[in-house]
Amino acid sequence: MTAPRFAIVIPMLNEAETVPHLLGACVTAAEPLGPFEICVTNDGSTDATGEALLAFRAAHPQAQLTILTHPVPAGQSAAVHSAVRAARAPIIATLDGDGQNPPEELPKLLAELLDGPEKLGLVAGQRVKRDDPPAKRLASKAANALRKALLKDGTRDTGCGLKAFRRDAFLALPYFNHMHRFLPALFQRDGWSIAHVDVAHKPRTAGASKYTNLGRAIVGASDLLGVAWLIRRRRKVGPAEVHIDRAEEV
């Protein structure tokens, strides 16, 4: 198989109905950019998500689809982490498996990393005109404002699933549940530059949301304090500042 230039990573939990359209749109968006792969984590689904993924792979060999399967739901961060570890490409793009992140936005994020400066570690999508219920938008806005004030990550919407980053830099980050909501702050903590791109947002057309506002608030408070502690305790030079002088091989 052709070595992929980048990988598209998608976490899925009970999203059988979205598989054909979502992955098909990913293929359409990715093909003009060069060789690619798609890595999907089936995070303990109890519907036909696994079967839908196998059917898509059989019908679209050019997608180089790798399927990771968790025996029970482990959460979005765990699902993303499993897929990134399995990916072969040096550049990763992520989007949610519910179909609300338009795959046609992927080239905008990837262009920044495929042809951009080496010090750039993360390109974060930021949703405009979110197609969510008012209560969800309000809760998200309040949480983002608090996070931005405490972590000073310069990001107004870390909950957007559309992101692109360097695989090695991501795997060097401290892993914890819900880390996917703090990637801008974590990349900055390790000395990487980050960029932001405005992206579209679509309504959910199938399946059901896996989160509630109360659930997000309960875990979000402790996570926010934990990440703030990680940032305060970090003492490390940036990747671009390290000079490596190896001995010559004999």
mmCIF file of C-alpha atoms in Angstrom:
data_model
loop_
_atom_site.group_PDB
_atom_site.id
_atom_site.type_symbol
_atom_site.label_atom_id
_atom_site.label_comp_id
_atom_site.label_asym_id
_atom_site.label_seq_id
_atom_site.Cartn_x
_atom_site.Cartn_y
_atom_site.Cartn_z
ATOM 1 C CA MET A 1 0.000 0.000 0.000
ATOM 2 C CA THR A 2 1.078 3.589 -0.660
ATOM 3 C CA ALA A 3 2.468 5.274 2.460
ATOM 4 C CA PRO A 4 -0.154 7.803 3.606
ATOM 5 C CA ARG A 5 0.688 11.477 3.744
ATOM 6 C CA PHE A 6 -1.929 12.053 6.443
ATOM 7 C CA ALA A 7 -4.533 10.127 8.416
ATOM 8 C CA ILE A 8 -8.147 10.979 9.197
ATOM 9 C CA VAL A 9 -9.066 9.804 12.696
ATOM 10 C CA ILE A 10 -12.711 9.346 13.710
ATOM 11 C CA PRO A 11 -14.122 8.099 17.045
ATOM 12 C CA MET A 12 -17.516 6.380 16.764
ATOM 13 C CA LEU A 13 -20.073 5.112 19.259
ATOM 14 C CA ASN A 14 -23.339 3.773 17.821
ATOM 15 C CA GLU A 15 -23.070 5.738 14.560
ATOM 16 C CA ALA A 16 -23.917 2.992 12.044
ATOM 17 C CA GLU A 17 -26.239 5.278 10.090
ATOM 18 C CA THR A 18 -23.586 7.945 9.574
ATOM 19 C CA VAL A 19 -20.776 5.640 8.398
ATOM 20 C CA PRO A 20 -21.415 5.494 4.613
ATOM 21 C CA HIS A 21 -22.028 9.207 4.071
ATOM 22 C CA LEU A 22 -19.422 10.499 6.523
ATOM 23 C CA LEU A 23 -16.578 8.258 5.374
ATOM 24 C CA GLY A 24 -17.535 8.760 1.741
ATOM 25 C CA ALA A 25 -17.307 12.515 2.205
ATOM 26 C CA CYS A 26 -13.911 12.071 3.880
ATOM 27 C CA VAL A 27 -12.617 10.183 0.842
ATOM 28 C CA THR A 28 -13.882 12.894 -1.502
ATOM 29 C CA ALA A 29 -12.222 15.637 0.553
ATOM 30 C CA ALA A 30 -8.934 13.780 1.049
ATOM 31 C CA GLU A 31 -8.183 12.341 -2.401
ATOM 32 C CA PRO A 32 -6.966 15.639 -3.979
ATOM 33 C CA LEU A 33 -4.393 16.053 -1.162
ATOM 34 C CA GLY A 34 -2.427 12.876 -1.846
ATOM 35 C CA PRO A 35 -2.164 9.404 -0.276
ATOM 36 C CA PHE A 36 -4.171 9.104 2.932
ATOM 37 C CA GLU A 37 -5.620 6.634 5.402
ATOM 38 C CA ILE A 38 -8.700 6.612 7.610
ATOM 39 C CA CYS A 39 -8.527 5.222 11.142
ATOM 40 C CA VAL A 40 -11.852 4.725 12.930
ATOM 41 C CA THR A 41 -12.276 3.563 16.514
ATOM 42 C CA ASN A 42 -15.504 1.677 17.149
ATOM 43 C CA ASP A 43 -15.773 2.590 20.833
ATOM 44 C CA GLY A 44 -17.838 -0.307 22.160
ATOM 45 C CA SER A 45 -20.840 0.269 19.880
ATOM 46 C CA THR A 46 -23.930 -1.888 20.444
ATOM 47 C CA ASP A 47 -25.473 -1.176 17.039
ATOM 48 C CA ALA A 48 -24.215 -2.154 13.574
ATOM 49 C CA THR A 49 -21.321 0.346 13.458
ATOM 50 C CA GLY A 50 -18.767 -2.460 13.130
ATOM 51 C CA GLU A 51 -20.595 -4.068 10.230
ATOM 52 C CA ALA A 52 -21.026 -0.713 8.491
ATOM 53 C CA LEU A 53 -17.299 -0.028 8.741
ATOM 54 C CA LEU A 54 -16.404 -3.423 7.282
ATOM 55 C CA ALA A 55 -18.826 -2.863 4.407
ATOM 56 C CA PHE A 56 -17.333 0.548 3.669
ATOM 57 C CA ARG A 57 -13.787 -0.825 3.657
ATOM 58 C CA ALA A 58 -14.750 -3.539 1.184
ATOM 59 C CA ALA A 59 -16.324 -0.975 -1.135
ATOM 60 C CA HIS A 60 -13.573 1.689 -0.824
ATOM 61 C CA PRO A 61 -10.090 0.114 -0.710
ATOM 62 C CA GLN A 62 -8.487 3.463 -1.602
ATOM 63 C CA ALA A 63 -9.456 4.745 1.863
ATOM 64 C CA GLN A 64 -6.948 2.375 3.512
ATOM 65 C CA LEU A 65 -9.436 2.047 6.385
ATOM 66 C CA THR A 66 -8.081 0.769 9.699
ATOM 67 C CA ILE A 67 -10.738 -0.234 12.240
ATOM 68 C CA LEU A 68 -9.944 -0.184 15.950
ATOM 69 C CA THR A 69 -12.469 -1.862 18.265
ATOM 70 C CA HIS A 70 -12.906 -1.214 21.981
ATOM 71 C CA PRO A 71 -14.823 -4.003 23.777
ATOM 72 C CA VAL A 72 -16.664 -1.400 25.899
ATOM 73 C CA PRO A 73 -17.059 2.388 25.541
ATOM 74 C CA ALA A 74 -13.905 4.127 26.795
ATOM 75 C CA GLY A 75 -14.711 7.698 25.775
ATOM 76 C CA GLN A 76 -13.760 10.062 22.969
ATOM 77 C CA SER A 77 -10.215 10.756 24.124
ATOM 78 C CA ALA A 78 -9.421 7.054 24.417
ATOM 79 C CA ALA A 79 -10.949 6.394 21.004
ATOM 80 C CA VAL A 80 -8.900 9.142 19.370
ATOM 81 C CA HIS A 81 -5.732 8.027 21.150
ATOM 82 C CA SER A 82 -6.119 4.406 19.971
ATOM 83 C CA ALA A 83 -6.596 5.509 16.368
ATOM 84 C CA VAL A 84 -3.671 7.957 16.407
ATOM 85 C CA ARG A 85 -1.369 5.243 17.770
ATOM 86 C CA ALA A 86 -2.470 2.905 14.966
ATOM 87 C CA ALA A 87 -2.032 5.516 12.222
ATOM 88 C CA ARG A 88 1.048 5.359 9.989
ATOM 89 C CA ALA A 89 0.954 8.941 8.722
ATOM 90 C CA PRO A 90 2.910 11.772 10.414
ATOM 91 C CA ILE A 91 -0.016 14.220 10.192
ATOM 92 C CA ILE A 92 -3.413 13.538 11.771
ATOM 93 C CA ALA A 93 -6.791 15.167 11.137
ATOM 94 C CA THR A 94 -9.722 14.423 13.437
ATOM 95 C CA LEU A 95 -13.458 14.903 13.238
ATOM 96 C CA ASP A 96 -16.417 13.627 15.249
ATOM 97 C CA GLY A 97 -18.299 10.531 14.128
ATOM 98 C CA ASP A 98 -21.778 12.059 14.384
ATOM 99 C CA GLY A 99 -21.658 13.841 11.028
ATOM 100 C CA GLN A 100 -21.795 17.373 12.455
ATOM 101 C CA ASN A 101 -18.207 18.183 11.394
ATOM 102 C CA PRO A 102 -18.228 18.614 7.578
ATOM 103 C CA PRO A 103 -15.357 16.598 6.005
ATOM 104 C CA GLU A 104 -15.043 19.223 3.289
ATOM 105 C CA GLU A 105 -13.406 21.436 5.935
ATOM 106 C CA LEU A 106 -10.480 19.007 6.329
ATOM 107 C CA PRO A 107 -8.304 20.461 3.514
ATOM 108 C CA LYS A 108 -8.258 23.874 5.243
ATOM 109 C CA LEU A 109 -6.846 22.355 8.432
ATOM 110 C CA LEU A 110 -4.422 19.988 6.725
ATOM 111 C CA ALA A 111 -2.956 22.627 4.403
ATOM 112 C CA GLU A 112 -1.559 24.493 7.406
ATOM 113 C CA LEU A 113 0.429 21.430 8.540
ATOM 114 C CA LEU A 114 1.299 19.718 5.254
ATOM 115 C CA ASP A 115 2.937 22.859 3.858
ATOM 116 C CA GLY A 116 3.366 25.065 6.920
ATOM 117 C CA PRO A 117 6.237 25.791 9.342
ATOM 118 C CA GLU A 118 7.764 22.951 11.373
ATOM 119 C CA LYS A 119 7.082 24.739 14.656
ATOM 120 C CA LEU A 120 3.321 24.515 14.010
ATOM 121 C CA GLY A 121 1.956 21.584 16.004
ATOM 122 C CA LEU A 122 -1.838 21.989 15.960
ATOM 123 C CA VAL A 123 -4.511 23.565 13.786
ATOM 124 C CA ALA A 124 -7.804 23.825 15.693
ATOM 125 C CA GLY A 125 -11.157 24.252 14.023
ATOM 126 C CA GLN A 126 -13.568 26.747 15.581
ATOM 127 C CA ARG A 127 -17.254 26.360 14.784
ATOM 128 C CA VAL A 128 -19.239 29.280 13.412
ATOM 129 C CA LYS A 129 -23.057 29.301 13.432
ATOM 130 C CA ARG A 130 -23.267 26.147 15.561
ATOM 131 C CA ASP A 131 -26.305 24.012 14.762
ATOM 132 C CA ASP A 132 -26.993 22.851 18.331
ATOM 133 C CA PRO A 133 -29.867 23.465 20.792
ATOM 134 C CA PRO A 134 -29.688 26.868 22.555
ATOM 135 C CA ALA A 135 -29.006 25.314 25.974
ATOM 136 C CA LYS A 136 -26.042 23.376 24.607
ATOM 137 C CA ARG A 137 -24.607 26.440 22.878
ATOM 138 C CA LEU A 138 -24.973 28.544 26.033
ATOM 139 C CA ALA A 139 -23.320 25.927 28.257
ATOM 140 C CA SER A 140 -20.478 25.512 25.777
ATOM 141 C CA LYS A 141 -19.941 29.273 25.520
ATOM 142 C CA ALA A 142 -19.700 29.617 29.312
ATOM 143 C CA ALA A 143 -17.294 26.671 29.615
ATOM 144 C CA ASN A 144 -15.080 27.963 26.825
ATOM 145 C CA ALA A 145 -14.911 31.428 28.382
ATOM 146 C CA LEU A 146 -13.841 29.991 31.741
ATOM 147 C CA ARG A 147 -11.252 27.697 30.147
ATOM 148 C CA LYS A 148 -9.852 30.478 27.988
ATOM 149 C CA ALA A 149 -9.487 32.789 30.982
ATOM 150 C CA LEU A 150 -7.727 30.193 33.130
ATOM 151 C CA LEU A 151 -5.532 28.456 30.550
ATOM 152 C CA LYS A 152 -4.950 31.430 28.205
ATOM 153 C CA ASP A 153 -4.912 29.133 25.178
ATOM 154 C CA GLY A 154 -6.363 31.742 22.807
ATOM 155 C CA THR A 155 -9.073 29.340 21.618
ATOM 156 C CA ARG A 156 -12.768 30.127 21.727
ATOM 157 C CA ASP A 157 -14.026 26.608 20.892
ATOM 158 C CA THR A 158 -11.932 23.645 22.009
ATOM 159 C CA GLY A 159 -14.931 21.308 21.780
ATOM 160 C CA CYS A 160 -14.812 21.296 17.971
ATOM 161 C CA GLY A 161 -13.839 17.850 16.711
ATOM 162 C CA LEU A 162 -12.154 19.224 13.587
ATOM 163 C CA LYS A 163 -8.443 19.426 14.357
ATOM 164 C CA ALA A 164 -5.145 18.602 12.670
ATOM 165 C CA PHE A 165 -1.833 17.964 14.407
ATOM 166 C CA ARG A 166 1.540 16.261 14.284
ATOM 167 C CA ARG A 167 1.237 12.640 15.369
ATOM 168 C CA ASP A 168 4.506 12.501 17.306
ATOM 169 C CA ALA A 169 3.692 15.720 19.178
ATOM 170 C CA PHE A 170 0.237 14.425 20.140
ATOM 171 C CA LEU A 171 1.567 11.118 21.437
ATOM 172 C CA ALA A 172 4.098 13.010 23.584
ATOM 173 C CA LEU A 173 1.288 14.828 25.440
ATOM 174 C CA PRO A 174 0.170 13.603 28.883
ATOM 175 C CA TYR A 175 -2.807 11.309 28.331
ATOM 176 C CA PHE A 176 -5.979 11.560 30.437
ATOM 177 C CA ASN A 177 -9.704 11.167 29.862
ATOM 178 C CA HIS A 178 -11.264 14.215 28.139
ATOM 179 C CA MET A 179 -7.849 15.474 27.009
ATOM 180 C CA HIS A 180 -9.304 16.106 23.546
ATOM 181 C CA ARG A 181 -10.976 19.254 24.944
ATOM 182 C CA PHE A 182 -7.660 20.785 26.002
ATOM 183 C CA LEU A 183 -5.396 20.162 23.021
ATOM 184 C CA PRO A 184 -4.542 23.838 22.289
ATOM 185 C CA ALA A 185 -3.350 24.381 25.867
ATOM 186 C CA LEU A 186 -1.466 21.075 25.932
ATOM 187 C CA PHE A 187 0.317 21.736 22.630
ATOM 188 C CA GLN A 188 1.279 25.229 23.776
ATOM 189 C CA ARG A 189 2.539 23.706 27.034
ATOM 190 C CA ASP A 190 5.005 21.617 25.039
ATOM 191 C CA GLY A 191 6.277 24.621 23.081
ATOM 192 C CA TRP A 192 4.337 24.177 19.828
ATOM 193 C CA SER A 193 2.669 26.956 17.887
ATOM 194 C CA ILE A 194 -1.042 26.581 17.199
ATOM 195 C CA ALA A 195 -3.336 28.047 14.548
ATOM 196 C CA HIS A 196 -7.107 28.452 14.317
ATOM 197 C CA VAL A 197 -9.446 27.979 11.362
ATOM 198 C CA ASP A 198 -13.158 28.825 11.272
ATOM 199 C CA VAL A 199 -15.221 25.810 10.191
ATOM 200 C CA ALA A 200 -18.865 25.062 9.472
ATOM 201 C CA HIS A 201 -21.156 22.949 11.633
ATOM 202 C CA LYS A 202 -24.074 20.732 10.613
ATOM 203 C CA PRO A 203 -27.123 19.444 12.490
ATOM 204 C CA ARG A 204 -27.114 15.833 13.651
ATOM 205 C CA THR A 205 -29.231 13.762 11.247
ATOM 206 C CA ALA A 206 -28.917 10.333 12.899
ATOM 207 C CA GLY A 207 -28.031 8.806 16.260
ATOM 208 C CA ALA A 208 -28.074 10.579 19.617
ATOM 209 C CA SER A 209 -25.683 12.836 21.534
ATOM 210 C CA LYS A 210 -23.434 11.040 24.027
ATOM 211 C CA TYR A 211 -23.149 14.065 26.360
ATOM 212 C CA THR A 212 -25.355 16.145 28.653
ATOM 213 C CA ASN A 213 -24.711 19.681 29.893
ATOM 214 C CA LEU A 214 -24.599 18.481 33.523
ATOM 215 C CA GLY A 215 -22.210 15.657 32.697
ATOM 216 C CA ARG A 216 -19.867 18.007 30.860
ATOM 217 C CA ALA A 217 -19.895 20.488 33.768
ATOM 218 C CA ILE A 218 -19.105 17.865 36.416
ATOM 219 C CA VAL A 219 -16.060 16.422 34.668
ATOM 220 C CA GLY A 220 -15.056 19.721 33.102
ATOM 221 C CA ALA A 221 -14.380 21.479 36.393
ATOM 222 C CA SER A 222 -11.876 18.915 37.670
ATOM 223 C CA ASP A 223 -10.294 18.547 34.218
ATOM 224 C CA LEU A 224 -9.785 22.302 33.932
ATOM 225 C CA LEU A 225 -8.030 22.500 37.291
ATOM 226 C CA GLY A 226 -5.893 19.485 36.380
ATOM 227 C CA VAL A 227 -4.741 20.995 33.094
ATOM 228 C CA ALA A 228 -3.999 24.312 34.805
ATOM 229 C CA TRP A 229 -1.776 22.390 37.244
ATOM 230 C CA LEU A 230 -0.010 20.587 34.387
ATOM 231 C CA ILE A 231 0.761 23.900 32.704
ATOM 232 C CA ARG A 232 2.114 25.461 35.893
ATOM 233 C CA ARG A 233 4.399 22.489 36.583
ATOM 234 C CA ARG A 234 5.818 22.266 33.065
ATOM 235 C CA ARG A 235 9.449 23.220 32.561
ATOM 236 C CA LYS A 236 10.646 22.213 29.126
ATOM 237 C CA VAL A 237 12.234 23.903 26.129
ATOM 238 C CA GLY A 238 10.272 23.901 22.895
ATOM 239 C CA PRO A 239 10.901 21.206 20.251
ATOM 240 C CA ALA A 240 12.479 23.697 17.831
ATOM 241 C CA GLU A 241 14.957 24.890 20.492
ATOM 242 C CA VAL A 242 16.598 21.506 21.110
ATOM 243 C CA HIS A 243 19.879 20.929 19.263
ATOM 244 C CA ILE A 244 20.752 17.253 18.822
ATOM 245 C CA ASP A 245 24.325 16.269 17.992
ATOM 246 C CA ARG A 246 24.583 12.504 17.483
ATOM 247 C CA ALA A 247 27.772 10.475 17.299
ATOM 248 C CA GLU A 248 28.588 9.226 13.822
ATOM 249 C CA GLU A 249 27.807 5.582 13.164
ATOM 250 C CA VAL A 250 30.846 3.341 12.958
#
